[in-house]
């Protein structure tokens, strides 16, 4: 089977040869109506691909669109539309159409040298469209763009696909403005090649790492799943049946906090963003790194002596009855630890980018030359 790079070269060459040797095909391919139809078709296919989502698992499409339509989306190639034969066909036709139009204009320019500046501008404009379409083809067939399969914390290492290098996360954090609004995601990384450190860089949302033709983008960030800055604990002490003592406590993990008006104190020992419990081993752990079922392990002391050590869950009571405790404890809220975050990258390889910039440059130059030679109505 032909690989993607031979296809990029072979398909346009086949159409170009057909345009050169078959008059009717050349006339059809070089007409303005055909060019518009091809561009509309390519835009429509691209839009459908963006709307349905790209490179998702098959079950994602059946869940979203149902069994029949979801299976059709996946098998028709709409789930990876930019690598389908019909997208390549449309791109190749657009490239060949603009190239043949450009060749015809070059012949006319040689035969009729008058108004060369305007003709050159039109020529460059047509050529720029061919380069831009070719850039899309090259990127669609040989490039990729997808998020990393997992989140990383400080110290984790991930291999970059097709990059020949790996990345170690040194630090990942979220910054906020003085008003409390999200300001920036920041990930400090070290790049390794064959186990040797070659580069250190900070990756931000609009400032990716570009190394050996691969772009590493800041895709997503989560606060730490195992640490928090503060825990807000509610305590109710039954001093009397009619007037229980209520206290709201702000606890820093690892520090003992005295409950005012009593000889009780507590300490937050541990935090889990999504609590789960293994009955066989009798240990608590993370069901996921998402903050779906946050819980804190609290140590309760009376006169400095340990009374109990239990998990408490935000929004509801713990997994054990607390009627034997000298007070009731409620996990009210918490401030996540954004300085010890979990980061997720997006990897992108876009080999058609140089062609794209070249096409945009020629387009700008061509339009400037075309407009420069035009004169306002009534000017001799």
Short mmCIF file of C-alpha atoms in Angstrom, two decimals:
data_model
loop_
_atom_site.label_atom_id
_atom_site.label_comp_id
_atom_site.label_asym_id
_atom_site.label_seq_id
_atom_site.Cartn_x
_atom_site.Cartn_y
_atom_site.Cartn_z
CA UNK A 1 0.00 0.00 0.00
CA UNK A 2 1.24 3.49 -0.83
CA UNK A 3 2.25 5.58 2.12
CA UNK A 4 1.02 9.15 2.75
CA UNK A 5 4.05 10.90 1.23
CA UNK A 6 3.81 9.06 -2.15
CA UNK A 7 0.09 9.89 -2.22
CA UNK A 8 0.83 13.60 -1.74
CA UNK A 9 3.07 13.50 -4.83
CA UNK A 10 1.32 10.88 -6.97
CA UNK A 11 -2.32 12.02 -6.85
CA UNK A 12 -1.70 15.61 -8.04
CA UNK A 13 0.67 14.32 -10.75
CA UNK A 14 -2.03 12.01 -12.13
CA UNK A 15 -4.52 14.87 -12.38
CA UNK A 16 -1.90 17.20 -13.82
CA UNK A 17 -1.05 14.69 -16.52
CA UNK A 18 -4.75 14.26 -17.32
CA UNK A 19 -5.16 18.04 -17.53
CA UNK A 20 -2.23 18.32 -19.94
CA UNK A 21 -3.35 15.57 -22.32
CA UNK A 22 -7.16 15.82 -22.22
CA UNK A 23 -8.61 19.12 -23.43
CA UNK A 24 -12.11 18.66 -21.96
CA UNK A 25 -10.74 17.75 -18.55
CA UNK A 26 -8.39 20.75 -18.65
CA UNK A 27 -11.23 23.12 -19.60
CA UNK A 28 -13.39 21.76 -16.80
CA UNK A 29 -10.59 21.87 -14.24
CA UNK A 30 -9.48 25.43 -15.05
CA UNK A 31 -12.91 27.04 -15.03
CA UNK A 32 -13.86 29.44 -12.23
CA UNK A 33 -17.10 27.56 -11.60
CA UNK A 34 -15.19 24.32 -10.98
CA UNK A 35 -12.75 26.03 -8.63
CA UNK A 36 -15.59 27.50 -6.57
CA UNK A 37 -17.38 24.16 -6.37
CA UNK A 38 -14.21 22.38 -5.26
CA UNK A 39 -13.50 24.97 -2.58
CA UNK A 40 -17.10 24.80 -1.30
CA UNK A 41 -16.97 20.98 -1.22
CA UNK A 42 -13.66 20.96 0.65
CA UNK A 43 -14.95 23.53 3.15
CA UNK A 44 -18.15 21.51 3.68
CA UNK A 45 -16.22 18.27 4.29
CA UNK A 46 -13.87 20.07 6.70
CA UNK A 47 -16.79 21.62 8.59
CA UNK A 48 -18.56 18.26 8.95
CA UNK A 49 -15.34 16.74 10.25
CA UNK A 50 -14.91 19.47 12.83
CA UNK A 51 -18.54 19.18 13.99
CA UNK A 52 -18.56 15.40 14.44
CA UNK A 53 -15.16 15.39 16.20
CA UNK A 54 -11.92 13.82 15.07
CA UNK A 55 -9.99 10.71 16.10
CA UNK A 56 -12.34 9.67 18.93
CA UNK A 57 -12.90 6.02 19.96
CA UNK A 58 -15.70 4.25 18.01
CA UNK A 59 -17.92 4.05 21.09
CA UNK A 60 -17.83 7.84 21.42
CA UNK A 61 -19.65 8.23 18.09
CA UNK A 62 -22.29 5.60 18.88
CA UNK A 63 -22.98 7.25 22.23
CA UNK A 64 -23.27 10.68 20.58
CA UNK A 65 -25.20 9.81 17.39
CA UNK A 66 -26.73 6.39 18.01
CA UNK A 67 -25.70 2.96 16.72
CA UNK A 68 -26.53 3.40 13.02
CA UNK A 69 -25.37 6.99 12.46
CA UNK A 70 -22.38 6.58 14.77
CA UNK A 71 -21.21 3.49 12.84
CA UNK A 72 -21.65 5.39 9.56
CA UNK A 73 -19.57 8.33 10.84
CA UNK A 74 -16.74 6.03 11.84
CA UNK A 75 -16.74 3.78 8.75
CA UNK A 76 -17.16 6.63 6.25
CA UNK A 77 -13.98 8.26 7.51
CA UNK A 78 -15.67 11.33 8.96
CA UNK A 79 -14.02 10.46 12.27
CA UNK A 80 -10.65 11.12 10.61
CA UNK A 81 -11.80 13.13 7.62
CA UNK A 82 -8.54 14.90 6.82
CA UNK A 83 -6.92 11.58 5.91
CA UNK A 84 -9.75 10.15 3.78
CA UNK A 85 -9.42 9.46 0.05
CA UNK A 86 -12.13 12.00 -0.84
CA UNK A 87 -10.45 14.81 1.11
CA UNK A 88 -7.16 14.00 -0.62
CA UNK A 89 -9.00 13.94 -3.96
CA UNK A 90 -10.56 17.37 -3.39
CA UNK A 91 -7.25 18.84 -2.27
CA UNK A 92 -5.42 17.36 -5.25
CA UNK A 93 -8.02 18.73 -7.67
CA UNK A 94 -7.74 22.21 -6.16
CA UNK A 95 -3.92 22.10 -6.40
CA UNK A 96 -3.97 20.91 -10.01
CA UNK A 97 -6.69 23.40 -10.94
CA UNK A 98 -4.72 26.36 -9.65
CA UNK A 99 -1.44 25.06 -11.13
CA UNK A 100 -2.95 24.62 -14.60
CA UNK A 101 -4.60 28.05 -14.37
CA UNK A 102 -1.21 29.49 -13.41
CA UNK A 103 0.53 27.78 -16.35
CA UNK A 104 -2.04 29.14 -18.77
CA UNK A 105 -1.58 32.63 -17.40
CA UNK A 106 2.20 32.30 -17.75
CA UNK A 107 1.75 31.41 -21.43
CA UNK A 108 -0.54 34.40 -21.94
CA UNK A 109 1.91 36.66 -20.13
CA UNK A 110 4.72 35.57 -22.46
CA UNK A 111 2.61 36.03 -25.58
CA UNK A 112 1.11 39.36 -24.48
CA UNK A 113 3.65 41.22 -22.32
CA UNK A 114 1.46 44.31 -21.72
CA UNK A 115 0.32 45.07 -18.18
CA UNK A 116 2.88 42.67 -16.76
CA UNK A 117 2.63 43.95 -13.17
CA UNK A 118 -1.11 43.26 -12.97
CA UNK A 119 -0.70 39.91 -14.71
CA UNK A 120 2.14 38.95 -12.36
CA UNK A 121 -0.03 39.84 -9.35
CA UNK A 122 -2.84 37.62 -10.65
CA UNK A 123 -0.32 34.85 -11.32
CA UNK A 124 1.08 35.00 -7.80
CA UNK A 125 -2.44 34.99 -6.35
CA UNK A 126 -3.31 31.79 -8.21
CA UNK A 127 -0.03 30.19 -7.19
CA UNK A 128 -0.62 31.09 -3.55
CA UNK A 129 -3.94 29.22 -3.55
CA UNK A 130 -2.13 26.13 -4.86
CA UNK A 131 0.48 26.39 -2.10
CA UNK A 132 -2.15 26.84 0.62
CA UNK A 133 -4.12 23.82 -0.63
CA UNK A 134 -0.90 21.79 -0.88
CA UNK A 135 -0.05 22.76 2.71
CA UNK A 136 -3.40 21.39 3.84
CA UNK A 137 -2.81 18.15 1.96
CA UNK A 138 0.69 17.61 3.33
CA UNK A 139 -0.41 18.29 6.90
CA UNK A 140 -3.54 16.14 6.57
CA UNK A 141 -1.62 13.14 5.24
CA UNK A 142 1.64 13.30 7.18
CA UNK A 143 0.82 15.39 10.26
CA UNK A 144 -1.19 14.84 13.41
CA UNK A 145 -2.66 16.73 16.34
CA UNK A 146 -4.01 15.00 19.43
CA UNK A 147 -3.92 15.34 23.22
CA UNK A 148 -1.55 13.25 25.32
CA UNK A 149 -3.12 10.08 26.75
CA UNK A 150 -2.60 11.05 30.39
CA UNK A 151 -2.06 13.84 32.90
CA UNK A 152 1.41 14.40 34.30
CA UNK A 153 2.65 15.71 37.63
CA UNK A 154 6.05 16.99 38.62
CA UNK A 155 8.65 14.30 37.97
CA UNK A 156 6.64 12.38 35.35
CA UNK A 157 8.19 11.67 31.93
CA UNK A 158 6.40 11.12 28.62
CA UNK A 159 7.71 10.06 25.21
CA UNK A 160 6.72 12.42 22.39
CA UNK A 161 5.28 10.44 19.44
CA UNK A 162 7.41 10.56 16.28
CA UNK A 163 9.60 13.15 17.98
CA UNK A 164 12.61 11.13 19.04
CA UNK A 165 12.66 12.85 22.43
CA UNK A 166 10.98 12.75 25.84
CA UNK A 167 9.69 15.43 28.22
CA UNK A 168 9.93 15.55 31.98
CA UNK A 169 7.55 17.79 33.90
CA UNK A 170 9.47 19.85 36.45
CA UNK A 171 6.56 21.96 37.72
CA UNK A 172 2.95 22.59 36.78
CA UNK A 173 0.81 25.34 38.22
CA UNK A 174 -2.12 27.65 37.58
CA UNK A 175 -1.81 31.39 38.11
CA UNK A 176 -4.63 33.80 38.97
CA UNK A 177 -5.13 37.55 38.86
CA UNK A 178 -5.51 39.64 42.01
CA UNK A 179 -9.27 39.52 41.44
CA UNK A 180 -9.20 35.71 41.49
CA UNK A 181 -9.73 35.12 37.77
CA UNK A 182 -7.73 32.52 35.88
CA UNK A 183 -4.60 34.07 34.44
CA UNK A 184 -2.34 31.37 32.98
CA UNK A 185 -1.40 27.70 32.90
CA UNK A 186 2.36 27.18 33.29
CA UNK A 187 4.38 24.00 32.88
CA UNK A 188 8.16 23.91 33.25
CA UNK A 189 9.70 21.01 31.33
CA UNK A 190 13.04 19.45 30.49
CA UNK A 191 13.61 17.82 27.09
CA UNK A 192 15.76 14.68 26.83
CA UNK A 193 17.25 12.94 23.80
CA UNK A 194 18.73 9.48 24.37
CA UNK A 195 18.75 10.19 28.09
CA UNK A 196 20.67 13.45 27.71
CA UNK A 197 19.20 16.79 28.75
CA UNK A 198 19.07 19.12 25.74
CA UNK A 199 16.57 21.85 26.61
CA UNK A 200 14.61 23.51 29.42
CA UNK A 201 11.52 25.57 28.64
CA UNK A 202 8.29 26.87 30.08
CA UNK A 203 5.14 25.90 28.15
CA UNK A 204 2.20 28.30 28.28
CA UNK A 205 -1.16 28.31 26.50
CA UNK A 206 0.02 30.51 23.62
CA UNK A 207 3.71 29.62 23.85
CA UNK A 208 4.26 25.95 22.96
CA UNK A 209 7.47 23.99 22.90
CA UNK A 210 8.66 23.39 19.33
CA UNK A 211 11.37 20.77 18.98
CA UNK A 212 12.40 18.61 16.03
CA UNK A 213 9.28 19.45 14.06
CA UNK A 214 6.85 18.61 16.88
CA UNK A 215 4.79 21.20 18.73
CA UNK A 216 3.98 20.52 22.39
CA UNK A 217 1.04 22.66 23.52
CA UNK A 218 -0.46 23.32 26.93
CA UNK A 219 -3.79 21.50 26.58
CA UNK A 220 -5.30 21.19 30.05
CA UNK A 221 -4.47 21.65 33.72
CA UNK A 222 -6.00 20.29 36.92
CA UNK A 223 -5.24 21.15 40.54
CA UNK A 224 -3.47 18.51 42.58
CA UNK A 225 -5.54 15.44 43.39
CA UNK A 226 -3.70 14.74 46.66
CA UNK A 227 -3.03 18.12 48.24
CA UNK A 228 -4.95 21.28 49.12
CA UNK A 229 -4.07 24.69 50.50
CA UNK A 230 -6.86 24.91 53.09
CA UNK A 231 -9.77 22.76 54.28
CA UNK A 232 -12.90 24.37 55.73
CA UNK A 233 -14.24 22.19 58.52
CA UNK A 234 -17.50 22.62 60.42
CA UNK A 235 -17.63 21.35 64.03
CA UNK A 236 -20.71 20.94 66.22
CA UNK A 237 -20.05 20.16 69.91
CA UNK A 238 -23.10 19.08 71.97
CA UNK A 239 -22.44 21.35 74.97
CA UNK A 240 -26.18 21.28 75.65
CA UNK A 241 -29.20 19.93 73.81
CA UNK A 242 -30.65 23.38 73.26
CA UNK A 243 -27.49 25.32 72.38
CA UNK A 244 -24.77 23.23 70.74
CA UNK A 245 -21.44 24.89 70.14
CA UNK A 246 -20.77 25.55 66.43
CA UNK A 247 -17.37 26.40 65.02
CA UNK A 248 -16.12 26.89 61.45
CA UNK A 249 -12.41 26.10 61.14
CA UNK A 250 -9.91 26.86 58.42
CA UNK A 251 -7.33 24.09 58.58
CA UNK A 252 -3.95 23.94 56.90
CA UNK A 253 -3.09 20.29 56.18
CA UNK A 254 -0.63 18.90 58.70
CA UNK A 255 -1.25 21.61 61.35
CA UNK A 256 -3.21 21.11 64.59
CA UNK A 257 -6.13 23.53 65.03
CA UNK A 258 -7.69 24.13 68.43
CA UNK A 259 -11.50 24.19 68.56
CA UNK A 260 -12.27 27.35 70.49
CA UNK A 261 -14.23 26.87 73.72
CA UNK A 262 -13.34 23.19 74.03
CA UNK A 263 -10.37 20.97 74.78
CA UNK A 264 -10.75 19.43 71.35
CA UNK A 265 -8.42 19.94 68.40
CA UNK A 266 -8.13 18.45 64.93
CA UNK A 267 -5.59 17.97 62.17
CA UNK A 268 -6.17 17.33 58.47
CA UNK A 269 -3.83 14.51 57.51
CA UNK A 270 -4.65 13.71 53.89
CA UNK A 271 -6.78 14.80 50.92
CA UNK A 272 -8.15 12.74 48.03
CA UNK A 273 -9.90 14.47 45.11
CA UNK A 274 -11.94 11.39 44.13
CA UNK A 275 -12.16 9.03 47.09
CA UNK A 276 -12.44 5.27 46.72
CA UNK A 277 -12.00 2.50 49.25
CA UNK A 278 -10.50 -0.95 48.68
CA UNK A 279 -12.32 -3.33 51.01
CA UNK A 280 -9.80 -6.16 50.51
CA UNK A 281 -6.76 -4.10 51.50
CA UNK A 282 -8.59 -1.68 53.77
CA UNK A 283 -6.96 1.35 52.16
CA UNK A 284 -8.26 4.56 50.61
CA UNK A 285 -7.14 5.77 47.21
CA UNK A 286 -7.99 7.77 44.13
CA UNK A 287 -10.75 6.63 41.81
CA UNK A 288 -9.58 9.30 39.36
CA UNK A 289 -7.64 12.55 39.36
CA UNK A 290 -10.87 14.52 38.92
CA UNK A 291 -12.35 16.37 41.89
CA UNK A 292 -15.56 14.32 41.86
CA UNK A 293 -15.70 12.94 45.41
CA UNK A 294 -13.33 15.01 47.59
CA UNK A 295 -12.54 13.75 51.08
CA UNK A 296 -10.17 14.62 53.92
CA UNK A 297 -8.68 12.37 56.56
CA UNK A 298 -9.12 14.15 59.90
CA UNK A 299 -7.46 13.33 63.20
CA UNK A 300 -9.51 14.36 66.25
CA UNK A 301 -7.74 14.94 69.57
CA UNK A 302 -9.06 15.62 73.08
CA UNK A 303 -6.70 17.17 75.62
CA UNK A 304 -3.88 16.25 73.25
CA UNK A 305 -4.86 12.57 73.12
CA UNK A 306 -5.96 10.87 69.92
CA UNK A 307 -9.72 10.19 69.88
CA UNK A 308 -10.38 9.17 66.27
CA UNK A 309 -8.97 9.27 62.75
CA UNK A 310 -11.60 9.19 60.02
CA UNK A 311 -12.43 10.25 56.47
CA UNK A 312 -15.01 13.00 55.94
CA UNK A 313 -16.61 13.83 52.61
CA UNK A 314 -17.64 17.19 51.26
CA UNK A 315 -21.40 17.57 51.10
CA UNK A 316 -22.34 14.47 53.09
CA UNK A 317 -21.41 12.45 56.15
CA UNK A 318 -18.48 10.06 56.38
CA UNK A 319 -18.47 6.35 55.68
CA UNK A 320 -18.78 5.56 59.38
CA UNK A 321 -21.23 6.64 62.08
CA UNK A 322 -19.76 9.47 64.16
CA UNK A 323 -22.17 9.16 67.09
CA UNK A 324 -19.32 7.85 69.25
CA UNK A 325 -17.31 11.05 68.76
CA UNK A 326 -17.40 13.98 71.21
CA UNK A 327 -18.41 16.26 68.29
CA UNK A 328 -19.78 16.16 64.76
CA UNK A 329 -17.39 17.05 61.93
CA UNK A 330 -18.38 18.30 58.48
CA UNK A 331 -16.10 18.80 55.48
CA UNK A 332 -17.53 22.04 54.09
CA UNK A 333 -15.15 23.15 51.35
CA UNK A 334 -11.49 23.47 50.36
CA UNK A 335 -9.02 25.52 48.32
CA UNK A 336 -7.27 23.30 45.76
CA UNK A 337 -3.50 23.30 45.43
CA UNK A 338 -2.90 24.97 42.07
CA UNK A 339 0.85 25.19 42.66
CA UNK A 340 1.22 21.42 42.47
CA UNK A 341 -0.94 20.75 39.46
CA UNK A 342 -1.52 18.03 36.91
CA UNK A 343 -0.79 19.00 33.33
CA UNK A 344 -1.81 17.52 29.99
CA UNK A 345 -0.15 18.30 26.66
CA UNK A 346 -1.29 18.31 23.06
CA UNK A 347 1.16 17.08 20.42
CA UNK A 348 1.07 18.48 16.89
CA UNK A 349 3.09 17.79 13.76
CA UNK A 350 2.26 20.21 10.92
CA UNK A 351 4.75 19.71 8.08
CA UNK A 352 2.69 21.84 5.71
CA UNK A 353 3.23 25.01 7.76
CA UNK A 354 6.16 26.33 5.63
CA UNK A 355 4.03 25.91 2.49
CA UNK A 356 1.16 27.69 4.21
CA UNK A 357 3.28 30.70 5.13
CA UNK A 358 4.78 30.77 1.65
CA UNK A 359 1.29 30.73 0.16
CA UNK A 360 0.08 33.51 2.43
CA UNK A 361 3.15 35.57 1.54
CA UNK A 362 2.56 35.12 -2.20
CA UNK A 363 -1.13 35.92 -1.75
CA UNK A 364 -0.29 39.22 -0.04
CA UNK A 365 2.27 40.11 -2.71
CA UNK A 366 -0.07 39.14 -5.54
CA UNK A 367 -2.94 41.22 -4.18
CA UNK A 368 -0.63 44.21 -3.68
CA UNK A 369 0.62 44.04 -7.29
CA UNK A 370 -2.90 43.61 -8.64
CA UNK A 371 -4.36 46.51 -6.67
CA UNK A 372 -1.35 48.77 -7.30
CA UNK A 373 -1.94 48.76 -11.06
CA UNK A 374 -5.64 49.56 -10.76
CA UNK A 375 -6.66 53.16 -11.21
CA UNK A 376 -9.69 54.90 -9.76
CA UNK A 377 -12.56 55.55 -12.23
CA UNK A 378 -11.97 58.68 -14.33
CA UNK A 379 -8.19 58.70 -13.83
CA UNK A 380 -6.21 58.59 -17.11
#
